[in-house]
mmCIF file of C-alpha atoms in Angstrom:
data_model
loop_
_atom_site.group_PDB
_atom_site.id
_atom_site.type_symbol
_atom_site.label_atom_id
_atom_site.label_comp_id
_atom_site.label_asym_id
_atom_site.label_seq_id
_atom_site.Cartn_x
_atom_site.Cartn_y
_atom_site.Cartn_z
ATOM 1 C CA UNK E 1 85.256 37.495 -36.629
ATOM 2 C CA UNK E 2 88.573 39.043 -35.592
ATOM 3 C CA UNK E 3 88.688 40.955 -38.862
ATOM 4 C CA UNK E 4 85.160 42.324 -38.405
ATOM 5 C CA UNK E 5 85.921 43.631 -34.865
ATOM 6 C CA UNK E 6 88.062 46.609 -36.027
ATOM 7 C CA UNK E 7 85.416 47.350 -38.615
ATOM 8 C CA UNK E 8 82.662 47.432 -35.988
ATOM 9 C CA UNK E 9 84.878 49.552 -33.742
ATOM 10 C CA UNK E 10 85.436 51.967 -36.601
ATOM 11 C CA UNK E 11 81.703 52.193 -37.293
ATOM 12 C CA UNK E 12 80.961 52.863 -33.604
ATOM 13 C CA UNK E 13 83.633 55.548 -33.488
ATOM 14 C CA UNK E 14 82.269 57.122 -36.655
ATOM 15 C CA UNK E 15 78.704 57.065 -35.296
ATOM 16 C CA UNK E 16 79.860 58.507 -31.973
ATOM 17 C CA UNK E 17 81.712 61.370 -33.647
ATOM 18 C CA UNK E 18 78.785 61.973 -36.030
ATOM 19 C CA UNK E 19 76.363 62.068 -33.097
ATOM 20 C CA UNK E 20 78.488 64.652 -31.266
ATOM 21 C CA UNK E 21 78.815 66.799 -34.392
ATOM 22 C CA UNK E 22 75.052 66.619 -34.975
ATOM 23 C CA UNK E 23 74.406 67.533 -31.341
ATOM 24 C CA UNK E 24 76.690 70.551 -31.677
ATOM 25 C CA UNK E 25 74.964 71.641 -34.911
ATOM 26 C CA UNK E 26 71.532 71.390 -33.224
ATOM 27 C CA UNK E 27 72.827 73.407 -30.254
ATOM 28 C CA UNK E 28 74.020 76.184 -32.586
ATOM 29 C CA UNK E 29 70.725 76.128 -34.514
ATOM 30 C CA UNK E 30 68.666 76.371 -31.303
ATOM 31 C CA UNK E 31 70.816 79.220 -30.060
ATOM 32 C CA UNK E 32 70.521 81.036 -33.389
ATOM 33 C CA UNK E 33 66.733 80.532 -33.442
ATOM 34 C CA UNK E 34 66.412 81.936 -29.904
ATOM 35 C CA UNK E 35 68.515 84.926 -30.926
ATOM 36 C CA UNK E 36 66.250 85.584 -33.911
ATOM 37 C CA UNK E 37 63.150 85.367 -31.699
ATOM 38 C CA UNK E 38 64.691 87.476 -28.938
ATOM 39 C CA UNK E 39 65.989 90.225 -31.209
ATOM 40 C CA UNK E 40 63.611 90.041 -34.141
ATOM 41 C CA UNK E 41 62.451 93.382 -35.447
ATOM 42 C CA UNK E 42 59.464 94.510 -33.425
ATOM 43 C CA UNK E 43 57.634 97.779 -33.700
ATOM 44 C CA UNK E 44 56.071 100.040 -31.183
ATOM 45 C CA UNK E 45 56.107 103.437 -32.805
ATOM 46 C CA UNK E 46 57.008 106.206 -30.377
ATOM 47 C CA UNK E 47 55.497 108.984 -32.420
ATOM 48 C CA UNK E 48 55.997 112.651 -31.535
ATOM 49 C CA UNK E 49 53.427 113.850 -29.000
ATOM 50 C CA UNK E 50 50.716 116.265 -30.007
ATOM 51 C CA UNK E 51 50.794 119.695 -28.282
ATOM 52 C CA UNK E 52 47.836 118.651 -26.107
ATOM 53 C CA UNK E 53 49.546 115.409 -25.041
ATOM 54 C CA UNK E 54 52.796 117.247 -24.402
ATOM 55 C CA UNK E 55 51.076 119.780 -22.180
ATOM 56 C CA UNK E 56 49.288 117.032 -20.283
ATOM 57 C CA UNK E 57 52.522 115.110 -19.767
ATOM 58 C CA UNK E 58 54.267 118.244 -18.512
ATOM 59 C CA UNK E 59 51.483 118.743 -15.990
ATOM 60 C CA UNK E 60 52.119 115.406 -14.230
ATOM 61 C CA UNK E 61 55.175 114.037 -12.455
ATOM 62 C CA UNK E 62 57.545 111.694 -14.276
ATOM 63 C CA UNK E 63 56.619 108.206 -13.177
ATOM 64 C CA UNK E 64 58.811 105.438 -11.747
ATOM 65 C CA UNK E 65 58.604 101.893 -13.125
ATOM 66 C CA UNK E 66 59.805 99.285 -10.625
ATOM 67 C CA UNK E 67 60.934 96.063 -12.291
ATOM 68 C CA UNK E 68 61.271 92.600 -10.815
ATOM 69 C CA UNK E 69 63.923 90.299 -12.319
ATOM 70 C CA UNK E 70 63.360 86.555 -11.924
ATOM 71 C CA UNK E 71 60.459 85.167 -13.933
ATOM 72 C CA UNK E 72 59.508 88.741 -14.924
ATOM 73 C CA UNK E 73 62.428 89.903 -17.088
ATOM 74 C CA UNK E 74 64.625 86.790 -16.946
ATOM 75 C CA UNK E 75 64.745 83.176 -15.775
ATOM 76 C CA UNK E 76 67.845 81.484 -14.427
ATOM 77 C CA UNK E 77 69.064 78.258 -12.900
ATOM 78 C CA UNK E 78 72.374 77.520 -11.245
ATOM 79 C CA UNK E 79 74.973 74.753 -11.215
ATOM 80 C CA UNK E 80 73.529 71.342 -10.459
ATOM 81 C CA UNK E 81 69.912 72.465 -10.829
ATOM 82 C CA UNK E 82 68.126 72.204 -14.146
ATOM 83 C CA UNK E 83 64.498 73.086 -13.737
ATOM 84 C CA UNK E 84 62.086 71.054 -15.850
ATOM 85 C CA UNK E 85 60.803 74.301 -17.362
ATOM 86 C CA UNK E 86 64.080 74.733 -19.270
ATOM 87 C CA UNK E 87 64.700 72.049 -21.844
ATOM 88 C CA UNK E 88 68.155 70.453 -21.490
ATOM 89 C CA UNK E 89 70.510 71.867 -24.107
ATOM 90 C CA UNK E 90 68.760 75.240 -24.340
ATOM 91 C CA UNK E 91 71.608 77.768 -24.451
ATOM 92 C CA UNK E 92 71.452 80.625 -21.920
ATOM 93 C CA UNK E 93 71.696 84.246 -23.028
ATOM 94 C CA UNK E 94 74.520 84.751 -20.564
ATOM 95 C CA UNK E 95 76.292 82.996 -17.698
ATOM 96 C CA UNK E 96 77.082 84.708 -14.394
ATOM 97 C CA UNK E 97 79.832 83.563 -12.064
ATOM 98 C CA UNK E 98 79.285 84.763 -8.502
ATOM 99 C CA UNK E 99 80.640 83.742 -5.101
ATOM 100 C CA UNK E 100 77.996 82.957 -2.483
ATOM 101 C CA UNK E 101 79.107 82.017 1.040
ATOM 102 C CA UNK E 102 82.634 81.520 -0.301
ATOM 103 C CA UNK E 103 81.382 79.057 -2.931
ATOM 104 C CA UNK E 104 81.600 79.892 -6.647
ATOM 105 C CA UNK E 105 78.227 79.465 -8.347
ATOM 106 C CA UNK E 106 77.356 79.730 -12.027
ATOM 107 C CA UNK E 107 73.937 81.032 -13.040
ATOM 108 C CA UNK E 108 72.607 80.274 -16.525
ATOM 109 C CA UNK E 109 70.368 83.212 -17.410
ATOM 110 C CA UNK E 110 67.658 83.278 -20.075
ATOM 111 C CA UNK E 111 66.165 86.618 -21.119
ATOM 112 C CA UNK E 112 62.439 86.961 -21.606
ATOM 113 C CA UNK E 113 61.668 87.573 -25.305
ATOM 114 C CA UNK E 114 61.818 91.258 -26.282
ATOM 115 C CA UNK E 115 63.217 92.390 -22.918
ATOM 116 C CA UNK E 116 65.929 94.545 -24.529
ATOM 117 C CA UNK E 117 63.439 96.336 -26.757
ATOM 118 C CA UNK E 118 61.040 96.717 -23.819
ATOM 119 C CA UNK E 119 63.691 98.337 -21.611
ATOM 120 C CA UNK E 120 64.815 100.605 -24.432
ATOM 121 C CA UNK E 121 61.269 101.921 -24.948
ATOM 122 C CA UNK E 122 60.084 102.263 -21.330
ATOM 123 C CA UNK E 123 63.338 103.959 -20.299
ATOM 124 C CA UNK E 124 62.217 106.883 -22.480
ATOM 125 C CA UNK E 125 58.980 107.153 -20.510
ATOM 126 C CA UNK E 126 59.874 106.248 -16.913
ATOM 127 C CA UNK E 127 62.642 106.297 -14.390
ATOM 128 C CA UNK E 128 63.485 102.600 -14.154
ATOM 129 C CA UNK E 129 64.182 100.918 -10.824
ATOM 130 C CA UNK E 130 65.177 97.287 -10.252
ATOM 131 C CA UNK E 131 63.632 95.720 -7.137
ATOM 132 C CA UNK E 132 64.401 92.039 -6.613
ATOM 133 C CA UNK E 133 64.099 89.723 -3.637
ATOM 134 C CA UNK E 134 67.324 88.060 -4.754
ATOM 135 C CA UNK E 135 70.682 88.582 -3.098
ATOM 136 C CA UNK E 136 72.524 91.698 -4.201
ATOM 137 C CA UNK E 137 75.567 89.868 -5.579
ATOM 138 C CA UNK E 138 73.288 88.033 -8.036
ATOM 139 C CA UNK E 139 70.709 90.761 -8.705
ATOM 140 C CA UNK E 140 73.372 93.372 -9.360
ATOM 141 C CA UNK E 141 75.126 91.141 -11.909
ATOM 142 C CA UNK E 142 71.833 90.430 -13.729
ATOM 143 C CA UNK E 143 70.919 94.139 -13.766
ATOM 144 C CA UNK E 144 74.362 95.009 -15.171
ATOM 145 C CA UNK E 145 73.836 92.579 -18.045
ATOM 146 C CA UNK E 146 70.344 93.872 -18.806
ATOM 147 C CA UNK E 147 71.518 97.480 -18.605
ATOM 148 C CA UNK E 148 74.301 96.678 -21.083
ATOM 149 C CA UNK E 149 76.071 100.005 -20.448
ATOM 150 C CA UNK E 150 72.941 101.991 -21.334
ATOM 151 C CA UNK E 151 72.815 103.529 -17.851
ATOM 152 C CA UNK E 152 69.046 102.978 -17.588
ATOM 153 C CA UNK E 153 68.975 100.685 -14.542
ATOM 154 C CA UNK E 154 70.848 102.883 -12.091
ATOM 155 C CA UNK E 155 68.604 102.542 -9.034
ATOM 156 C CA UNK E 156 68.446 99.056 -7.579
ATOM 157 C CA UNK E 157 66.971 97.397 -4.501
ATOM 158 C CA UNK E 158 67.636 93.874 -3.293
ATOM 159 C CA UNK E 159 66.668 91.306 -0.663
ATOM 160 C CA UNK E 160 67.938 93.475 2.177
ATOM 161 C CA UNK E 161 65.462 96.177 1.160
ATOM 162 C CA UNK E 162 62.488 93.785 1.338
ATOM 163 C CA UNK E 163 60.351 93.100 4.384
ATOM 164 C CA UNK E 164 60.310 89.458 5.492
ATOM 165 C CA UNK E 165 56.801 88.372 6.456
ATOM 166 C CA UNK E 166 55.791 84.758 7.106
ATOM 167 C CA UNK E 167 58.692 83.478 5.053
ATOM 168 C CA UNK E 168 58.063 85.652 1.990
ATOM 169 C CA UNK E 169 59.725 88.862 0.852
ATOM 170 C CA UNK E 170 57.490 91.912 0.451
ATOM 171 C CA UNK E 171 58.599 94.940 -1.546
ATOM 172 C CA UNK E 172 57.746 98.184 0.215
ATOM 173 C CA UNK E 173 57.461 100.769 -2.545
ATOM 174 C CA UNK E 174 57.784 103.649 -0.071
ATOM 175 C CA UNK E 175 61.478 102.697 0.051
ATOM 176 C CA UNK E 176 61.679 103.719 -3.617
ATOM 177 C CA UNK E 177 59.671 106.954 -3.314
ATOM 178 C CA UNK E 178 57.301 108.459 -0.771
ATOM 179 C CA UNK E 179 54.767 109.501 -3.427
ATOM 180 C CA UNK E 180 52.949 106.297 -4.366
ATOM 181 C CA UNK E 181 50.810 108.076 -6.960
ATOM 182 C CA UNK E 182 53.717 107.980 -9.397
ATOM 183 C CA UNK E 183 55.049 104.423 -8.882
ATOM 184 C CA UNK E 184 54.216 101.355 -10.971
ATOM 185 C CA UNK E 185 55.585 97.908 -10.128
ATOM 186 C CA UNK E 186 55.831 95.094 -12.682
ATOM 187 C CA UNK E 187 56.181 91.767 -10.872
ATOM 188 C CA UNK E 188 55.095 88.188 -11.518
ATOM 189 C CA UNK E 189 54.512 87.528 -7.811
ATOM 190 C CA UNK E 190 51.414 89.124 -6.232
ATOM 191 C CA UNK E 191 52.825 88.357 -2.788
ATOM 192 C CA UNK E 192 55.740 90.692 -3.418
ATOM 193 C CA UNK E 193 53.506 93.736 -3.857
ATOM 194 C CA UNK E 194 50.646 92.794 -1.541
ATOM 195 C CA UNK E 195 51.227 95.985 0.435
ATOM 196 C CA UNK E 196 50.661 98.036 -2.734
ATOM 197 C CA UNK E 197 48.243 96.148 -5.049
ATOM 198 C CA UNK E 198 46.927 99.430 -6.488
ATOM 199 C CA UNK E 199 50.381 100.176 -7.890
ATOM 200 C CA UNK E 200 50.932 96.835 -9.587
ATOM 201 C CA UNK E 201 50.723 95.482 -13.100
ATOM 202 C CA UNK E 202 50.472 91.677 -12.985
ATOM 203 C CA UNK E 203 52.488 89.653 -15.465
ATOM 204 C CA UNK E 204 52.567 85.921 -15.987
ATOM 205 C CA UNK E 205 55.686 84.107 -14.771
ATOM 206 C CA UNK E 206 58.084 83.331 -17.603
ATOM 207 C CA UNK E 207 60.449 80.375 -17.716
ATOM 208 C CA UNK E 208 61.276 79.335 -21.273
ATOM 209 C CA UNK E 209 58.495 80.011 -23.792
ATOM 210 C CA UNK E 210 60.276 81.570 -26.813
ATOM 211 C CA UNK E 211 56.989 82.873 -28.264
ATOM 212 C CA UNK E 212 56.085 84.915 -25.166
ATOM 213 C CA UNK E 213 55.002 88.499 -25.953
ATOM 214 C CA UNK E 214 53.897 89.691 -22.491
ATOM 215 C CA UNK E 215 56.405 92.554 -22.341
ATOM 216 C CA UNK E 216 55.384 93.851 -25.762
ATOM 217 C CA UNK E 217 51.720 93.622 -24.820
ATOM 218 C CA UNK E 218 52.278 95.933 -21.843
ATOM 219 C CA UNK E 219 53.726 98.810 -23.874
ATOM 220 C CA UNK E 220 50.386 100.457 -24.791
ATOM 221 C CA UNK E 221 49.277 100.458 -21.147
ATOM 222 C CA UNK E 222 52.596 101.828 -19.900
ATOM 223 C CA UNK E 223 52.550 104.460 -22.616
ATOM 224 C CA UNK E 224 49.105 105.687 -21.543
ATOM 225 C CA UNK E 225 49.749 105.352 -17.809
ATOM 226 C CA UNK E 226 52.445 108.011 -17.768
ATOM 227 C CA UNK E 227 49.804 110.665 -18.550
ATOM 228 C CA UNK E 228 47.706 109.921 -15.447
ATOM 229 C CA UNK E 229 47.916 112.051 -12.327
ATOM 230 C CA UNK E 230 47.673 109.012 -10.031
ATOM 231 C CA UNK E 231 48.521 105.554 -11.405
ATOM 232 C CA UNK E 232 46.426 103.929 -8.682
ATOM 233 C CA UNK E 233 43.244 105.351 -10.193
ATOM 234 C CA UNK E 234 43.836 103.081 -13.187
ATOM 235 C CA UNK E 235 45.704 100.113 -11.726
ATOM 236 C CA UNK E 236 43.204 99.530 -8.908
ATOM 237 C CA UNK E 237 40.921 98.127 -11.628
ATOM 238 C CA UNK E 238 43.435 95.340 -12.213
ATOM 239 C CA UNK E 239 42.898 93.786 -8.788
ATOM 240 C CA UNK E 240 40.930 90.818 -10.143
ATOM 241 C CA UNK E 241 43.933 89.882 -12.309
ATOM 242 C CA UNK E 242 46.384 89.505 -9.435
ATOM 243 C CA UNK E 243 44.848 86.172 -8.527
ATOM 244 C CA UNK E 244 45.435 84.759 -12.019
ATOM 245 C CA UNK E 245 49.144 84.323 -11.698
#
């Protein structure tokens, strides 16, 4: 019995080490798979405009696309909180370290599939503006990561620019520009744009689904919308969708 004890101990040690190695391999595989899904080759051909389309585009003002962050372009959780929507062990796309009320906090940020490609394309069509109800110290760090030195997310608005009403933050688009005919807001929360529903494109909240294609699906609409004189003439027809999310 005494002789078998070291043998059992050795087997347990071997199994423990093997389990940790296997766990690490699975972590790397999951991270690699998410990278493939996130950055897989996707196509939305931005073909040269016809003379008629070019003239029409020149006749209207360049539009502004206002982008929400959390659950629209990204999803994050912080130290000590692991939401059930993110499977334990799912690697984040990046980690932010910020100080809130003198306490260091780490945010584990997951990017919505195709967000980099989406931003690259729509930045050619619109002036992009970030408008988040999050605190500036967090929202600014997220926007910096998404911008990735491309200088496409220059204008940003945060919690202090929202209007607090009955415990919820409302985004007043007149803060961004006084001409509402040329502003589109993409936000997963209808409450955030309830003052301007005719300017909104609804999008389903995203947490962790790696097969999500919502951002890609919006490209044809955003492509066409930039040719309209008043975006509200088109987006007002979306009102029935705002209740879906």
